[in-house]
mmCIF file of C-alpha atoms in Angstrom:
data_model
loop_
_atom_site.group_PDB
_atom_site.id
_atom_site.type_symbol
_atom_site.label_atom_id
_atom_site.label_comp_id
_atom_site.label_asym_id
_atom_site.label_seq_id
_atom_site.Cartn_x
_atom_site.Cartn_y
_atom_site.Cartn_z
ATOM 1 C CA MET A 61 0.094 0.102 0.056
ATOM 2 C CA LYS A 62 2.842 2.373 0.972
ATOM 3 C CA LYS A 63 4.558 1.837 -2.436
ATOM 4 C CA LEU A 64 1.224 2.343 -4.315
ATOM 5 C CA LEU A 65 0.770 5.754 -2.500
ATOM 6 C CA LEU A 66 4.249 6.720 -3.313
ATOM 7 C CA LEU A 67 3.605 5.848 -6.962
ATOM 8 C CA ILE A 68 0.563 7.798 -7.193
ATOM 9 C CA LEU A 69 2.189 10.737 -5.604
ATOM 10 C CA PHE A 70 5.030 10.599 -7.920
ATOM 11 C CA ILE A 71 2.663 10.353 -11.009
ATOM 12 C CA CYS A 72 0.605 13.391 -9.944
ATOM 13 C CA THR A 73 3.665 15.481 -8.957
ATOM 14 C CA ASN A 74 5.297 14.591 -12.257
ATOM 15 C CA SER A 75 2.202 15.493 -14.370
ATOM 16 C CA PHE A 76 1.734 18.738 -12.423
ATOM 17 C CA GLY A 77 5.390 19.516 -13.073
ATOM 18 C CA GLN A 78 4.703 19.296 -16.806
ATOM 19 C CA THR A 79 1.797 21.656 -17.127
ATOM 20 C CA ALA A 80 1.140 25.328 -17.311
ATOM 21 C CA THR A 81 -1.926 27.430 -16.709
ATOM 22 C CA ILE A 82 -3.545 29.597 -19.384
ATOM 23 C CA LYS A 83 -6.056 32.115 -18.546
ATOM 24 C CA LEU A 84 -8.255 33.939 -21.320
ATOM 25 C CA LYS A 85 -9.357 37.319 -19.934
ATOM 26 C CA ASN A 86 -12.955 38.387 -20.629
ATOM 27 C CA GLN A 87 -13.951 40.381 -23.561
ATOM 28 C CA ILE A 88 -10.886 39.536 -25.773
ATOM 29 C CA PHE A 89 -12.816 41.273 -28.568
ATOM 30 C CA SER A 90 -15.104 44.223 -28.481
ATOM 31 C CA GLU A 91 -18.813 43.610 -28.794
ATOM 32 C CA ASN A 92 -18.946 44.261 -32.550
ATOM 33 C CA GLU A 93 -16.467 41.337 -33.187
ATOM 34 C CA THR A 94 -17.681 37.907 -33.960
ATOM 35 C CA LYS A 95 -17.595 35.886 -30.604
ATOM 36 C CA ASN A 96 -15.498 32.670 -30.386
ATOM 37 C CA SER A 97 -13.624 33.701 -33.485
ATOM 38 C CA LEU A 98 -10.129 33.602 -31.895
ATOM 39 C CA LYS A 99 -8.929 30.004 -31.562
ATOM 40 C CA PHE A 100 -5.779 28.567 -30.212
ATOM 41 C CA ASN A 101 -3.918 25.269 -30.374
ATOM 42 C CA PHE A 102 -0.911 24.950 -27.870
ATOM 43 C CA ASN A 103 1.075 21.655 -28.177
ATOM 44 C CA GLY A 104 -1.981 19.917 -29.735
ATOM 45 C CA GLN A 105 -4.424 21.064 -27.350
ATOM 46 C CA ALA A 106 -7.325 23.479 -28.820
ATOM 47 C CA PHE A 107 -9.309 26.201 -27.032
ATOM 48 C CA GLY A 108 -10.890 29.256 -27.785
ATOM 49 C CA GLU A 109 -12.325 32.537 -26.445
ATOM 50 C CA LYS A 110 -15.230 30.813 -24.798
ATOM 51 C CA ASP A 111 -12.724 29.084 -22.442
ATOM 52 C CA THR A 112 -11.429 30.962 -19.332
ATOM 53 C CA ILE A 113 -8.874 28.731 -17.679
ATOM 54 C CA ILE A 114 -6.909 25.911 -19.391
ATOM 55 C CA GLN A 115 -4.329 23.515 -18.118
ATOM 56 C CA ILE A 116 -1.891 22.674 -21.065
ATOM 57 C CA LYS A 117 0.815 20.155 -21.164
ATOM 58 C CA ILE A 118 4.298 21.747 -22.037
ATOM 59 C CA ASN A 119 7.274 20.402 -23.876
ATOM 60 C CA THR A 120 9.944 19.725 -21.334
ATOM 61 C CA SER A 121 12.580 18.989 -23.989
ATOM 62 C CA GLY A 122 12.234 21.614 -26.545
ATOM 63 C CA PHE A 123 9.951 24.455 -27.713
ATOM 64 C CA ASP A 124 6.350 24.556 -27.335
ATOM 65 C CA SER A 125 4.325 24.561 -30.569
ATOM 66 C CA CYS A 126 1.378 27.202 -30.789
ATOM 67 C CA LYS A 127 -1.227 28.068 -33.519
ATOM 68 C CA VAL A 128 -3.625 30.965 -33.479
ATOM 69 C CA ILE A 129 -6.603 31.103 -35.949
ATOM 70 C CA TYR A 130 -8.590 34.440 -36.237
ATOM 71 C CA LYS A 131 -11.439 34.208 -38.728
ATOM 72 C CA ASN A 132 -9.659 33.331 -42.042
ATOM 73 C CA TYR A 133 -6.096 34.136 -40.814
ATOM 74 C CA GLY A 134 -3.808 32.165 -38.983
ATOM 75 C CA PHE A 135 -0.125 31.739 -38.163
ATOM 76 C CA ASP A 136 2.214 29.501 -35.993
ATOM 77 C CA PHE A 137 4.824 30.442 -33.400
ATOM 78 C CA ILE A 138 6.924 28.702 -30.959
ATOM 79 C CA THR A 139 7.655 29.661 -27.162
ATOM 80 C CA LYS A 140 8.872 28.291 -23.921
ATOM 81 C CA PHE A 141 6.505 27.688 -21.297
ATOM 82 C CA LYS A 142 7.670 27.150 -17.808
ATOM 83 C CA GLU A 143 6.329 24.433 -15.531
ATOM 84 C CA ASN A 144 3.727 25.398 -13.170
ATOM 85 C CA GLU A 145 3.590 29.123 -14.333
ATOM 86 C CA THR A 146 0.417 30.902 -15.273
ATOM 87 C CA TYR A 147 -0.007 32.948 -18.518
ATOM 88 C CA GLU A 148 -2.643 35.404 -19.538
ATOM 89 C CA ILE A 149 -4.066 35.928 -23.092
ATOM 90 C CA LYS A 150 -5.425 39.545 -23.477
ATOM 91 C CA GLN A 151 -6.956 41.477 -26.131
ATOM 92 C CA GLY A 152 -4.320 43.167 -28.463
ATOM 93 C CA CYS A 153 -4.071 46.674 -29.851
ATOM 94 C CA CYS A 154 -3.973 48.117 -33.334
ATOM 95 C CA CYS A 155 -0.775 45.901 -34.090
ATOM 96 C CA ALA A 156 -1.760 42.602 -32.468
ATOM 97 C CA ASP A 157 -5.059 40.542 -32.142
ATOM 98 C CA PHE A 158 -3.998 39.299 -28.706
ATOM 99 C CA THR A 159 -1.032 39.334 -26.232
ATOM 100 C CA LEU A 160 0.280 36.334 -24.266
ATOM 101 C CA GLU A 161 1.943 37.348 -20.908
ATOM 102 C CA ALA A 162 3.443 35.414 -18.055
ATOM 103 C CA GLU A 163 1.514 36.403 -14.815
ATOM 104 C CA LYS A 164 4.881 36.769 -12.885
ATOM 105 C CA ASN A 165 8.276 38.179 -13.971
ATOM 106 C CA ALA A 166 7.231 38.741 -17.631
ATOM 107 C CA GLU A 167 10.083 39.966 -19.789
ATOM 108 C CA ARG A 168 11.124 40.083 -23.418
ATOM 109 C CA GLY A 169 14.455 38.749 -24.318
ATOM 110 C CA THR A 170 17.502 38.829 -26.753
ATOM 111 C CA VAL A 171 18.344 37.304 -30.225
ATOM 112 C CA THR A 172 22.015 36.369 -31.067
ATOM 113 C CA PHE A 173 23.025 35.788 -34.616
ATOM 114 C CA LYS A 174 26.574 34.820 -35.962
ATOM 115 C CA ASN A 175 26.942 35.411 -39.753
ATOM 116 C CA LYS A 176 28.836 32.450 -41.071
ATOM 117 C CA THR A 177 27.919 33.363 -44.738
ATOM 118 C CA LYS A 178 30.295 35.333 -47.055
ATOM 119 C CA ARG A 179 28.183 38.407 -47.214
ATOM 120 C CA ASP A 180 26.839 41.025 -44.707
ATOM 121 C CA LEU A 181 23.133 40.294 -43.488
ATOM 122 C CA CYS A 182 20.635 41.962 -41.374
ATOM 123 C CA LEU A 183 18.927 40.644 -38.300
ATOM 124 C CA ILE A 184 15.284 41.692 -37.317
ATOM 125 C CA ALA A 185 13.534 40.824 -34.144
ATOM 126 C CA GLY A 186 10.389 42.713 -33.547
ATOM 127 C CA TYR A 187 11.025 46.574 -33.712
ATOM 128 C CA GLU A 188 14.932 46.109 -33.485
ATOM 129 C CA SER A 189 17.367 45.407 -36.226
ATOM 130 C CA ASP A 190 21.004 45.479 -36.991
ATOM 131 C CA THR A 191 23.625 44.655 -39.752
ATOM 132 C CA VAL A 192 25.722 41.627 -39.130
ATOM 133 C CA ALA A 193 28.901 41.569 -41.167
ATOM 134 C CA THR A 194 30.302 38.431 -42.297
ATOM 135 C CA GLY A 195 31.986 36.412 -39.538
ATOM 136 C CA LYS A 196 30.716 38.708 -36.980
ATOM 137 C CA LYS A 197 28.018 38.211 -34.189
ATOM 138 C CA LYS A 198 25.539 40.523 -33.048
ATOM 139 C CA VAL A 199 23.038 40.319 -29.979
ATOM 140 C CA ILE A 200 19.897 42.509 -30.176
ATOM 141 C CA PHE A 201 16.921 42.976 -27.730
ATOM 142 C CA ALA A 202 13.748 41.867 -29.107
ATOM 143 C CA GLY A 203 11.748 45.268 -28.367
ATOM 144 C CA GLU A 204 8.182 45.825 -29.335
ATOM 145 C CA SER A 205 5.338 48.496 -29.131
ATOM 146 C CA ALA A 206 4.755 49.284 -25.400
ATOM 147 C CA MET A 207 0.920 48.832 -26.216
ATOM 148 C CA CYS A 208 1.338 45.308 -27.362
ATOM 149 C CA TYR A 209 4.634 44.343 -25.570
ATOM 150 C CA PHE A 210 3.993 40.624 -25.341
ATOM 151 C CA LYS A 211 2.808 39.742 -28.915
ATOM 152 C CA PRO A 212 4.700 37.070 -30.852
ATOM 153 C CA CYS A 213 7.970 38.394 -32.168
ATOM 154 C CA ASP A 214 8.749 38.012 -35.967
ATOM 155 C CA ILE A 215 12.438 37.149 -36.480
ATOM 156 C CA HIS A 216 14.062 37.708 -39.884
ATOM 157 C CA ILE A 217 17.386 37.285 -41.610
ATOM 158 C CA THR A 218 17.588 39.552 -44.509
ATOM 159 C CA GLU A 219 19.824 40.810 -47.277
ATOM 160 C CA THR A 220 21.074 44.423 -46.465
ATOM 161 C CA GLU A 221 18.895 45.760 -49.452
ATOM 162 C CA TYR A 222 16.167 45.219 -47.240
ATOM 163 C CA PHE A 223 16.865 48.654 -45.410
ATOM 164 C CA SER A 224 17.441 50.558 -48.613
ATOM 165 C CA GLU A 225 16.210 54.146 -48.336
ATOM 166 C CA LYS A 226 13.811 52.979 -51.345
ATOM 167 C CA TYR A 227 11.670 51.467 -48.832
ATOM 168 C CA ASP A 228 11.247 54.374 -46.498
ATOM 169 C CA TYR A 229 7.617 54.963 -46.895
ATOM 170 C CA ASN A 230 5.960 58.310 -47.132
ATOM 171 C CA LYS A 231 2.685 59.679 -48.268
ATOM 172 C CA ASP A 232 3.799 59.711 -51.853
ATOM 173 C CA THR A 233 4.800 56.014 -51.993
ATOM 174 C CA ASP A 234 2.706 52.869 -52.857
ATOM 175 C CA TYR A 235 3.013 51.029 -49.566
ATOM 176 C CA LYS A 236 1.739 47.725 -50.716
ATOM 177 C CA THR A 237 3.895 47.673 -53.810
ATOM 178 C CA LEU A 238 7.105 48.584 -51.990
ATOM 179 C CA SER A 239 6.301 46.211 -49.162
ATOM 180 C CA LYS A 240 6.052 43.369 -51.483
ATOM 181 C CA GLU A 241 9.270 44.045 -53.143
ATOM 182 C CA GLN A 242 10.972 44.749 -49.849
ATOM 183 C CA ASP A 243 9.883 41.257 -48.605
ATOM 184 C CA THR A 244 11.656 39.401 -51.385
ATOM 185 C CA PHE A 245 14.852 40.423 -49.532
ATOM 186 C CA ILE A 246 13.903 38.259 -46.534
ATOM 187 C CA LEU A 247 15.913 35.061 -46.563
ATOM 188 C CA ALA A 248 14.403 33.231 -43.574
ATOM 189 C CA SER A 249 11.682 33.901 -40.971
ATOM 190 C CA THR A 250 10.068 32.446 -37.916
ATOM 191 C CA TRP A 251 7.941 33.578 -34.891
ATOM 192 C CA PHE A 252 8.969 33.304 -31.356
ATOM 193 C CA HIS A 253 7.118 34.467 -28.331
ATOM 194 C CA PHE A 254 9.188 35.743 -25.451
ATOM 195 C CA LEU A 255 7.821 35.198 -21.967
ATOM 196 C CA HIS A 256 10.537 35.115 -19.458
ATOM 197 C CA GLY A 257 13.592 37.054 -20.915
ATOM 198 C CA GLU A 258 14.752 34.189 -23.052
ATOM 199 C CA LYS A 259 18.190 34.295 -24.788
ATOM 200 C CA ILE A 260 17.576 32.970 -28.215
ATOM 201 C CA GLU A 261 20.248 31.957 -30.715
ATOM 202 C CA VAL A 262 19.632 31.892 -34.504
ATOM 203 C CA PHE A 263 21.215 29.386 -36.854
ATOM 204 C CA TYR A 264 20.933 30.299 -40.454
ATOM 205 C CA ASN A 265 21.278 27.748 -43.375
ATOM 206 C CA PRO A 266 21.925 29.667 -46.510
ATOM 207 C CA VAL A 267 21.622 26.547 -48.734
ATOM 208 C CA LEU A 268 18.064 25.757 -47.611
ATOM 209 C CA LYS A 269 17.278 29.422 -46.562
ATOM 210 C CA LYS A 270 15.999 28.072 -43.337
ATOM 211 C CA MET A 271 16.676 29.263 -39.670
ATOM 212 C CA ASP A 272 16.558 27.239 -36.439
ATOM 213 C CA LEU A 273 16.450 28.629 -32.990
ATOM 214 C CA LYS A 274 18.000 27.454 -29.857
ATOM 215 C CA LEU A 275 17.400 28.602 -26.096
ATOM 216 C CA LYS A 276 20.719 29.721 -24.555
ATOM 217 C CA GLY A 277 19.321 30.661 -21.090
ATOM 218 C CA TYR A 278 17.464 33.626 -19.664
ATOM 219 C CA LEU A 279 18.269 37.032 -18.882
ATOM 220 C CA SER A 280 19.322 37.946 -15.245
ATOM 221 C CA LYS A 281 17.650 40.652 -13.459
ATOM 222 C CA LYS A 282 20.893 42.729 -13.693
ATOM 223 C CA GLU A 283 21.107 42.142 -17.495
ATOM 224 C CA TYR A 284 17.515 43.017 -18.048
ATOM 225 C CA SER A 285 17.767 46.179 -15.993
ATOM 226 C CA LYS A 286 20.777 47.302 -18.029
ATOM 227 C CA ILE A 287 18.917 46.858 -21.167
ATOM 228 C CA MET A 288 15.924 48.768 -19.988
ATOM 229 C CA GLU A 289 18.263 51.697 -18.793
ATOM 230 C CA SER A 290 19.728 51.876 -22.383
ATOM 231 C CA PHE A 291 16.235 52.726 -23.763
ATOM 232 C CA ASN A 292 15.796 55.553 -21.100
#
């Protein structure tokens, strides 16, 4: 009997240690939006706006796979949930349909890229970007709009032509045409959602034009404070 109780306790503890809690705040959309139109799928578990509190299994050996569907539009992103943590999904603003934020110690993180190709490239992470010379490495903070700070972050590796003055939009330019042309200089892209100050490293394969991400740890409180001070 004692062994059975210990086994049950181990199974329950282990199961709880591999889950996270998702809270969907009320009124994700305004009254003029179609109810239950925002749907999610985290690690194969589907839920929607009608749900309030969800327990999801997390990937303890790698990134968590997430899918979002809004009406006829959808996209995938990866993230790294922590065991036993609680996350809140809230209504976004003009630049995001939703935000996903850790209830405690929510922080955005950094992206590191070492350019192993024979030409200069550019790294983009959210609102931040930098040129990475051949053979060099850059680390940038994945900044974002203060109104939608915890929306998924788009990470791009691009040709340097992506930042040509030709694509500086103004009232006299055709935004859609220029944007379509500018996007031809994107070599590889992915979406990562920062939750806890993750340090992400990007590995780019120029043959396949594909990037892979690796979690290299988390920003310390001192590192995060130093980054925030640099923006003030």
